Amino acid sequence: MHWQRYSRLSRRAFPVSIEPSTATLPAVMDLWDRDPADDWREIAAAGGMVVRTDRWGVITAARQPTPETVAADWQEGHSCPVTDLDVEIRTSSIPRRVIVVSSSPDVSPPVVGVWDNPDADSQALTYEMRIQSSTVTTAAAATSLAALSGQRWSKPQSSVSVTVPARPDLAYGDLVLLRRAQAAVSGPYRVAGWTLTLAGRDRAPEPMSVRMMARQW
């Protein structure tokens, strides 16, 4: 039945003609010393693809997505699937003081660099950041690293979570576009993780919560 159906489809698409042959496969296939996986990778690479295992353990060959490939566009509008959006602003990561200590074995005694946040008192900051660096060998370098680190972390951290219909295909680091003016959320975000609750057999999964990587204001 299946062969007859295939034959009819083949005749409609293009003629197939296979000459009789006496060639047979060997009783024992000799793979030499080469790993078959190397063949997969070379064949995939010829088509601009890579061989990888997805989260379900299935080996696939596909084009490698670029870091700028948009996995989801959840900007506000009629087609936006976001049903809930939470924003958390954290100031606990803003340092009052940054202390850099050299851990290089060539420096004795260790050199130290300090940066004090000029807004520490007005913002009631208490967090003291300590950094050990084996590449710092002078007091000037330690002070410079302390200042750079302090300025880098001197802004509040914004953490965003959204609720959307199930999207279990999303992976860590995927690029998502978000915009909700009332929540002051706009721009590209990266997926940090998600939570999906399965309702049971023959039932649609519940909406999932997607957590984005924190960003500085």
mmCIF file of N, CA and C in Angstrom, residues 91-99 114-130 146-147 149-155:
data_model
loop_
_atom_site.group_PDB
_atom_site.id
_atom_site.type_symbol
_atom_site.label_atom_id
_atom_site.label_comp_id
_atom_site.label_asym_id
_atom_site.label_seq_id
_atom_site.Cartn_x
_atom_site.Cartn_y
_atom_site.Cartn_z
ATOM 1 N N THR A 91 18.748 48.412 44.809
ATOM 2 C CA THR A 91 19.895 49.295 45.061
ATOM 3 C C THR A 91 20.923 48.617 45.961
ATOM 4 N N SER A 92 20.623 47.391 46.393
ATOM 5 C CA SER A 92 21.522 46.706 47.326
ATOM 6 C C SER A 92 22.861 46.356 46.695
ATOM 7 N N SER A 93 22.925 46.339 45.357
ATOM 8 C CA SER A 93 24.187 46.013 44.688
ATOM 9 C C SER A 93 25.068 47.238 44.471
ATOM 10 N N ILE A 94 24.574 48.433 44.833
ATOM 11 C CA ILE A 94 25.385 49.646 44.687
ATOM 12 C C ILE A 94 26.373 49.718 45.850
ATOM 13 N N PRO A 95 27.661 49.758 45.591
ATOM 14 C CA PRO A 95 28.641 49.739 46.681
ATOM 15 C C PRO A 95 28.837 51.108 47.327
ATOM 16 N N ARG A 96 28.998 51.073 48.631
ATOM 17 C CA ARG A 96 29.401 52.285 49.354
ATOM 18 C C ARG A 96 30.894 52.515 49.179
ATOM 19 N N ARG A 97 31.608 51.392 49.126
ATOM 20 C CA ARG A 97 33.066 51.449 48.980
ATOM 21 C C ARG A 97 33.524 50.212 48.222
ATOM 22 N N VAL A 98 34.552 50.388 47.392
ATOM 23 C CA VAL A 98 35.167 49.276 46.675
ATOM 24 C C VAL A 98 36.627 49.192 47.088
ATOM 25 N N ILE A 99 37.031 47.997 47.522
ATOM 26 C CA ILE A 99 38.414 47.768 47.949
ATOM 27 C C ILE A 99 39.026 46.701 47.051
ATOM 28 N N VAL A 114 41.358 51.877 46.900
ATOM 29 C CA VAL A 114 40.038 52.117 47.487
ATOM 30 C C VAL A 114 39.298 53.178 46.678
ATOM 31 N N TRP A 115 37.997 52.935 46.474
ATOM 32 C CA TRP A 115 37.114 53.936 45.858
ATOM 33 C C TRP A 115 35.909 54.119 46.761
ATOM 34 N N ASP A 116 35.604 55.358 47.116
ATOM 35 C CA ASP A 116 34.447 55.671 47.951
ATOM 36 C C ASP A 116 33.364 56.319 47.098
ATOM 37 N N ASN A 117 32.160 55.821 47.233
ATOM 38 C CA ASN A 117 31.029 56.351 46.480
ATOM 39 C C ASN A 117 30.656 57.732 47.018
ATOM 40 N N PRO A 118 30.696 58.776 46.195
ATOM 41 C CA PRO A 118 30.378 60.121 46.696
ATOM 42 C C PRO A 118 28.919 60.280 47.109
ATOM 43 N N ASP A 119 28.041 59.371 46.656
ATOM 44 C CA ASP A 119 26.620 59.453 47.006
ATOM 45 C C ASP A 119 26.239 58.474 48.108
ATOM 46 N N ALA A 120 27.225 57.932 48.799
ATOM 47 C CA ALA A 120 26.953 56.889 49.790
ATOM 48 C C ALA A 120 26.033 57.367 50.902
ATOM 49 N N ASP A 121 26.282 58.550 51.444
ATOM 50 C CA ASP A 121 25.476 59.036 52.569
ATOM 51 C C ASP A 121 24.065 59.410 52.125
ATOM 52 N N SER A 122 23.938 60.089 50.991
ATOM 53 C CA SER A 122 22.615 60.516 50.536
ATOM 54 C C SER A 122 21.728 59.339 50.153
ATOM 55 N N GLN A 123 22.332 58.213 49.736
ATOM 56 C CA GLN A 123 21.564 57.031 49.356
ATOM 57 C C GLN A 123 21.546 55.974 50.455
ATOM 58 N N ALA A 124 22.159 56.285 51.602
ATOM 59 C CA ALA A 124 22.201 55.350 52.739
ATOM 60 C C ALA A 124 22.749 53.986 52.314
ATOM 61 N N LEU A 125 23.849 54.000 51.581
ATOM 62 C CA LEU A 125 24.446 52.759 51.093
ATOM 63 C C LEU A 125 25.294 52.110 52.177
ATOM 64 N N THR A 126 25.266 50.777 52.212
ATOM 65 C CA THR A 126 26.025 50.037 53.230
ATOM 66 C C THR A 126 26.915 48.947 52.638
ATOM 67 N N TYR A 127 26.702 48.571 51.377
ATOM 68 C CA TYR A 127 27.413 47.444 50.780
ATOM 69 C C TYR A 127 28.861 47.812 50.478
ATOM 70 N N GLU A 128 29.787 46.985 50.938
ATOM 71 C CA GLU A 128 31.214 47.175 50.671
ATOM 72 C C GLU A 128 31.693 46.048 49.767
ATOM 73 N N MET A 129 32.180 46.400 48.597
ATOM 74 C CA MET A 129 32.628 45.415 47.614
ATOM 75 C C MET A 129 34.130 45.200 47.739
ATOM 76 N N ARG A 130 34.536 43.929 47.792
ATOM 77 C CA ARG A 130 35.961 43.582 47.866
ATOM 78 C C ARG A 130 36.341 42.757 46.648
ATOM 79 N N ALA A 146 39.451 49.810 41.321
ATOM 80 C CA ALA A 146 38.406 50.085 42.311
ATOM 81 C C ALA A 146 37.443 51.146 41.796
ATOM 82 N N ALA A 147 37.979 52.204 41.176
ATOM 83 C CA ALA A 147 37.129 53.270 40.645
ATOM 84 C C ALA A 147 36.264 52.778 39.489
ATOM 85 N N SER A 149 35.271 49.691 38.881
ATOM 86 C CA SER A 149 34.257 48.767 39.398
ATOM 87 C C SER A 149 33.155 49.521 40.126
ATOM 88 N N GLY A 150 33.539 50.533 40.905
ATOM 89 C CA GLY A 150 32.542 51.309 41.627
ATOM 90 C C GLY A 150 31.605 52.053 40.696
ATOM 91 N N GLN A 151 32.162 52.658 39.658
ATOM 92 C CA GLN A 151 31.329 53.384 38.699
ATOM 93 C C GLN A 151 30.444 52.440 37.895
ATOM 94 N N ARG A 152 30.949 51.246 37.650
ATOM 95 C CA ARG A 152 30.156 50.273 36.899
ATOM 96 C C ARG A 152 28.917 49.853 37.671
ATOM 97 N N TRP A 153 29.045 49.689 38.977
ATOM 98 C CA TRP A 153 27.937 49.194 39.799
ATOM 99 C C TRP A 153 27.246 50.305 40.584
ATOM 100 N N SER A 154 27.410 51.538 40.151
ATOM 101 C CA SER A 154 26.847 52.659 40.915
ATOM 102 C C SER A 154 25.405 52.988 40.542
ATOM 103 N N LYS A 155 24.801 52.190 39.656
ATOM 104 C CA LYS A 155 23.414 52.426 39.257
ATOM 105 C C LYS A 155 22.523 51.282 39.732
#
